Amino acid sequence: MSQGSYGSSGLSSYQQLTTAGNSSSEFTRLSQVVGTNIQKIQQNVAQIQRMVTQLGTAQETEQLWEKLGQIQHYTNQLVRDTSGYLKDVSKLPQPSTPSDQKMRKIQVERLTKDFSDALNNFQIAQRRVADKEKASIARSRAAKSSLGYDDRASMQSDHQLISLSQLSSQEAQMEDVDLDVLQERERAVRKLEEDIQDVHQITKDLGMMVHEQGEAVDSIEANVESSSIHIEEGSTSLRKAAMLKVCFSNSSSCNSHD
């Protein structure tokens, strides 16, 4: 699933929606997609949490790290897609009646809260992965440094028939390979920390979007209430005018209302 599927071409379709019926059906469809994505995010987070418990143990393998990276990448994409869908929802025309407007507001708030909760759990899981990887890198560097010193001391004490130049050449090759691996892992950690910041920003944007949408609905409700008041005042004025007309034409009727 790519965000392009609901990117710029999707937004133009929302701008073309003009009827309440189209808005209602599109809202239903998008709500279902968002709900499904939230469930997938929650499932992925649970899987990440289980895998994190295996890090730093005998179960930690390259395959485990690779699978963990794949799940995180897919979940990040789900997060971006879902955020886009919720923004699309906010661009839909509001329903025609105040009751439907309020109902939609409640549904959007529920979806947004569920999404926000899933994002918070995902961020916590990502931070745990980053901390585990940093600790693993630190252990690897310490072990590499200790191993290099111990190996050199052992070879010298055992009077191995390997010249120092040969030993240095072999060590340099091993160090280059180990250093490349460690640097790649460190780059992966930095990328993970960037992803965490991206998710955090999406969480902040969600809060702002809900606030703005709530203000819009409240404004519509206030306008409806104000219109109702003006209509009622207009009706009262018409009744008074009719009564005065009767009074002028029939003085007894006028006196009876004094």
Short mmCIF file of C-alpha atoms in Angstrom, two decimals:
data_model
loop_
_atom_site.label_atom_id
_atom_site.label_comp_id
_atom_site.label_asym_id
_atom_site.label_seq_id
_atom_site.Cartn_x
_atom_site.Cartn_y
_atom_site.Cartn_z
CA MET A 1 0.00 0.00 0.00
CA SER A 2 1.55 3.29 -1.01
CA GLN A 3 0.58 6.80 -0.08
CA GLY A 4 0.51 7.64 -3.78
CA SER A 5 -2.73 5.68 -4.06
CA TYR A 6 -4.43 8.39 -2.03
CA GLY A 7 -2.12 11.32 -2.79
CA SER A 8 -2.62 14.29 -5.09
CA SER A 9 -5.04 12.47 -7.43
CA GLY A 10 -7.14 11.48 -4.42
CA LEU A 11 -7.32 15.04 -3.10
CA SER A 12 -8.66 16.36 -6.39
CA SER A 13 -11.53 13.88 -6.19
CA TYR A 14 -12.43 15.18 -2.72
CA GLN A 15 -12.49 18.74 -3.99
CA GLN A 16 -15.05 17.66 -6.59
CA LEU A 17 -17.44 16.28 -3.98
CA THR A 18 -20.38 18.62 -3.65
CA THR A 19 -23.35 16.61 -2.46
CA ALA A 20 -24.05 15.38 1.04
CA GLY A 21 -24.66 11.87 -0.30
CA ASN A 22 -21.21 11.63 -1.89
CA SER A 23 -19.63 13.05 1.25
CA SER A 24 -21.41 10.52 3.44
CA SER A 25 -20.44 7.48 1.35
CA GLU A 26 -16.82 8.64 1.05
CA PHE A 27 -16.66 9.27 4.78
CA THR A 28 -17.87 5.72 5.43
CA ARG A 29 -15.28 4.26 3.06
CA LEU A 30 -12.38 6.27 4.47
CA SER A 31 -13.43 5.50 8.04
CA GLN A 32 -13.32 1.77 7.30
CA VAL A 33 -9.86 2.08 5.73
CA VAL A 34 -8.56 4.07 8.71
CA GLY A 35 -10.03 1.56 11.17
CA THR A 36 -8.42 -1.37 9.33
CA ASN A 37 -5.04 0.38 9.22
CA ILE A 38 -5.17 1.14 12.94
CA GLN A 39 -5.72 -2.57 13.64
CA LYS A 40 -2.73 -3.46 11.45
CA ILE A 41 -0.55 -0.91 13.24
CA GLN A 42 -1.57 -2.32 16.61
CA GLN A 43 -0.80 -5.88 15.46
CA ASN A 44 2.60 -4.83 14.13
CA VAL A 45 3.43 -3.00 17.35
CA ALA A 46 2.59 -6.14 19.36
CA GLN A 47 4.90 -8.16 17.09
CA ILE A 48 7.69 -5.61 17.45
CA GLN A 49 7.32 -5.71 21.23
CA ARG A 50 7.67 -9.52 21.23
CA MET A 51 10.75 -9.36 19.00
CA VAL A 52 12.39 -6.70 21.17
CA THR A 53 12.39 -9.13 24.10
CA GLN A 54 14.59 -11.45 22.03
CA LEU A 55 17.25 -8.79 21.44
CA GLY A 56 20.32 -9.13 23.63
CA THR A 57 19.66 -12.87 24.08
CA ALA A 58 20.77 -16.02 22.27
CA GLN A 59 17.74 -15.55 19.97
CA GLU A 60 19.20 -12.34 18.52
CA THR A 61 20.23 -13.01 14.93
CA GLU A 62 20.74 -11.07 11.73
CA GLN A 63 17.48 -12.57 10.46
CA LEU A 64 15.67 -11.20 13.51
CA TRP A 65 17.03 -7.70 12.91
CA GLU A 66 16.12 -7.92 9.22
CA LYS A 67 12.54 -8.95 9.97
CA LEU A 68 12.27 -6.27 12.64
CA GLY A 69 13.40 -3.65 10.15
CA GLN A 70 10.86 -4.81 7.58
CA ILE A 71 7.97 -4.62 10.06
CA GLN A 72 9.01 -1.14 11.17
CA HIS A 73 9.27 0.06 7.58
CA TYR A 74 5.82 -1.29 6.70
CA THR A 75 4.31 0.18 9.86
CA ASN A 76 5.81 3.60 9.12
CA GLN A 77 4.17 3.48 5.70
CA LEU A 78 0.84 2.54 7.29
CA VAL A 79 1.18 5.49 9.66
CA ARG A 80 1.79 7.94 6.81
CA ASP A 81 -1.08 6.50 4.75
CA THR A 82 -3.52 6.62 7.66
CA SER A 83 -2.56 10.19 8.51
CA GLY A 84 -3.28 11.13 4.89
CA TYR A 85 -6.68 9.43 4.97
CA LEU A 86 -7.69 11.33 8.12
CA LYS A 87 -6.68 14.59 6.45
CA ASP A 88 -8.84 13.59 3.48
CA VAL A 89 -11.74 13.08 5.87
CA SER A 90 -11.31 16.63 7.19
CA LYS A 91 -11.62 17.96 3.61
CA LEU A 92 -15.01 16.32 3.01
CA PRO A 93 -18.07 18.63 3.01
CA GLN A 94 -19.94 18.59 6.29
CA PRO A 95 -23.34 16.82 6.48
CA SER A 96 -26.37 19.02 5.99
CA THR A 97 -27.98 18.57 9.42
CA PRO A 98 -26.52 19.53 12.82
CA SER A 99 -27.20 16.06 14.24
CA ASP A 100 -25.25 14.39 11.41
CA GLN A 101 -22.44 16.92 11.84
CA LYS A 102 -22.17 16.11 15.51
CA MET A 103 -22.24 12.36 14.82
CA ARG A 104 -19.43 12.66 12.29
CA LYS A 105 -17.42 14.75 14.72
CA ILE A 106 -17.75 12.00 17.35
CA GLN A 107 -16.69 9.31 14.86
CA VAL A 108 -13.66 11.30 13.69
CA GLU A 109 -12.61 11.97 17.28
CA ARG A 110 -12.85 8.25 18.10
CA LEU A 111 -10.78 7.25 15.06
CA THR A 112 -8.22 9.95 15.80
CA LYS A 113 -7.90 8.86 19.44
CA ASP A 114 -7.43 5.21 18.43
CA PHE A 115 -4.83 6.26 15.85
CA SER A 116 -3.06 8.49 18.36
CA ASP A 117 -2.92 5.66 20.92
CA ALA A 118 -1.48 3.31 18.28
CA LEU A 119 1.12 5.94 17.35
CA ASN A 120 2.18 6.39 20.97
CA ASN A 121 2.65 2.64 21.39
CA PHE A 122 4.57 2.48 18.11
CA GLN A 123 6.90 5.27 19.26
CA ILE A 124 7.57 3.47 22.54
CA ALA A 125 8.38 0.25 20.68
CA GLN A 126 10.65 2.10 18.24
CA ARG A 127 12.56 3.74 21.09
CA ARG A 128 13.10 0.35 22.70
CA VAL A 129 14.46 -1.01 19.41
CA ALA A 130 16.80 1.99 19.08
CA ASP A 131 18.05 1.60 22.66
CA LYS A 132 18.64 -2.13 22.13
CA GLU A 133 20.54 -1.52 18.90
CA LYS A 134 22.70 1.18 20.48
CA ALA A 135 23.55 -1.18 23.34
CA SER A 136 24.33 -3.97 20.87
CA ILE A 137 26.63 -1.70 18.84
CA ALA A 138 28.43 -0.61 22.01
CA ARG A 139 28.95 -4.26 23.01
CA SER A 140 30.26 -5.11 19.54
CA ARG A 141 32.74 -2.25 19.61
CA ALA A 142 33.93 -3.19 23.09
CA ALA A 143 34.25 -6.88 22.15
CA LYS A 144 36.09 -5.99 18.93
CA SER A 145 38.59 -3.84 20.78
CA SER A 146 39.14 -6.46 23.49
CA LEU A 147 39.40 -9.32 20.98
CA GLY A 148 41.99 -7.52 18.88
CA TYR A 149 44.21 -6.94 21.91
CA ASP A 150 43.80 -10.50 23.27
CA ASP A 151 44.52 -12.09 19.89
CA ARG A 152 47.70 -10.07 19.40
CA ALA A 153 48.91 -10.91 22.91
CA SER A 154 48.16 -14.62 22.42
CA MET A 155 50.00 -14.78 19.11
CA GLN A 156 53.04 -13.02 20.55
CA SER A 157 53.17 -15.21 23.65
CA ASP A 158 52.84 -18.42 21.63
CA HIS A 159 55.65 -17.33 19.23
CA GLN A 160 53.49 -17.85 16.15
CA LEU A 161 55.38 -17.96 12.82
CA ILE A 162 53.40 -15.05 11.48
CA SER A 163 55.22 -11.82 10.91
CA LEU A 164 53.88 -8.64 12.41
CA SER A 165 53.29 -7.24 8.92
CA GLN A 166 51.09 -10.25 8.00
CA LEU A 167 49.21 -9.97 11.26
CA SER A 168 48.61 -6.26 10.75
CA SER A 169 47.34 -6.88 7.21
CA GLN A 170 44.87 -9.54 8.36
CA GLU A 171 43.68 -7.40 11.25
CA ALA A 172 43.17 -4.41 8.95
CA GLN A 173 40.98 -6.46 6.62
CA MET A 174 38.89 -7.78 9.52
CA GLU A 175 38.59 -4.32 11.02
CA ASP A 176 37.41 -2.87 7.69
CA VAL A 177 34.64 -5.49 7.46
CA ASP A 178 33.61 -5.06 11.10
CA LEU A 179 33.71 -1.28 10.81
CA ASP A 180 31.47 -1.31 7.73
CA VAL A 181 28.93 -3.47 9.55
CA LEU A 182 28.96 -1.24 12.62
CA GLN A 183 28.64 1.92 10.55
CA GLU A 184 25.69 0.44 8.66
CA ARG A 185 23.99 -0.41 11.95
CA GLU A 186 24.64 3.10 13.26
CA ARG A 187 23.09 4.58 10.10
CA ALA A 188 20.06 2.35 10.66
CA VAL A 189 19.74 3.69 14.22
CA ARG A 190 19.86 7.29 12.99
CA LYS A 191 17.17 6.49 10.40
CA LEU A 192 15.05 4.90 13.13
CA GLU A 193 15.37 8.02 15.28
CA GLU A 194 14.27 10.14 12.30
CA ASP A 195 11.23 7.89 11.86
CA ILE A 196 10.38 8.34 15.53
CA GLN A 197 10.45 12.12 15.08
CA ASP A 198 8.24 11.83 12.00
CA VAL A 199 5.66 9.81 13.94
CA HIS A 200 5.81 12.35 16.77
CA GLN A 201 5.10 15.17 14.31
CA ILE A 202 2.15 13.25 12.86
CA THR A 203 0.77 12.91 16.40
CA LYS A 204 1.02 16.69 16.90
CA ASP A 205 -0.63 17.34 13.53
CA LEU A 206 -3.51 15.06 14.52
CA GLY A 207 -4.20 17.08 17.64
CA MET A 208 -4.25 20.30 15.62
CA MET A 209 -6.53 18.79 12.97
CA VAL A 210 -9.06 17.62 15.56
CA HIS A 211 -9.04 21.05 17.20
CA GLU A 212 -9.63 22.84 13.88
CA GLN A 213 -12.38 20.44 12.84
CA GLY A 214 -14.09 20.84 16.21
CA GLU A 215 -14.02 24.61 15.84
CA ALA A 216 -15.53 24.33 12.35
CA VAL A 217 -18.41 22.15 13.57
CA ASP A 218 -18.98 24.42 16.58
CA SER A 219 -19.10 27.41 14.22
CA ILE A 220 -21.70 25.68 12.04
CA GLU A 221 -23.79 24.79 15.09
CA ALA A 222 -23.55 28.39 16.33
CA ASN A 223 -24.70 29.70 12.97
CA VAL A 224 -27.62 27.28 12.94
CA GLU A 225 -28.58 28.34 16.47
CA SER A 226 -28.26 32.02 15.54
CA SER A 227 -30.46 31.48 12.48
CA SER A 228 -33.06 29.74 14.61
CA ILE A 229 -33.09 32.70 17.00
CA HIS A 230 -33.51 35.17 14.15
CA ILE A 231 -36.34 33.10 12.69
CA GLU A 232 -38.06 32.98 16.06
CA GLU A 233 -37.61 36.75 16.50
CA GLY A 234 -39.02 37.29 13.00
CA SER A 235 -42.05 35.14 13.78
CA THR A 236 -42.64 37.08 17.00
CA SER A 237 -42.44 40.38 15.14
CA LEU A 238 -44.96 39.16 12.57
CA ARG A 239 -47.37 38.10 15.30
CA LYS A 240 -47.08 41.50 16.97
CA ALA A 241 -47.64 43.29 13.67
CA ALA A 242 -50.75 41.21 12.99
CA MET A 243 -52.06 41.95 16.48
CA LEU A 244 -51.52 45.72 16.02
CA LYS A 245 -53.39 45.59 12.73
CA VAL A 246 -56.34 43.98 14.47
CA CYS A 247 -56.15 46.63 17.18
CA PHE A 248 -56.40 49.47 14.71
CA SER A 249 -59.36 47.90 12.97
CA ASN A 250 -61.16 46.86 16.17
CA SER A 251 -60.58 49.02 19.21
CA SER A 252 -62.40 46.58 21.51
CA SER A 253 -60.02 43.81 20.53
CA CYS A 254 -57.10 46.09 21.21
CA ASN A 255 -58.46 47.00 24.67
CA SER A 256 -58.93 43.34 25.53
CA HIS A 257 -55.18 42.72 25.11
CA ASP A 258 -54.08 45.66 27.26
#
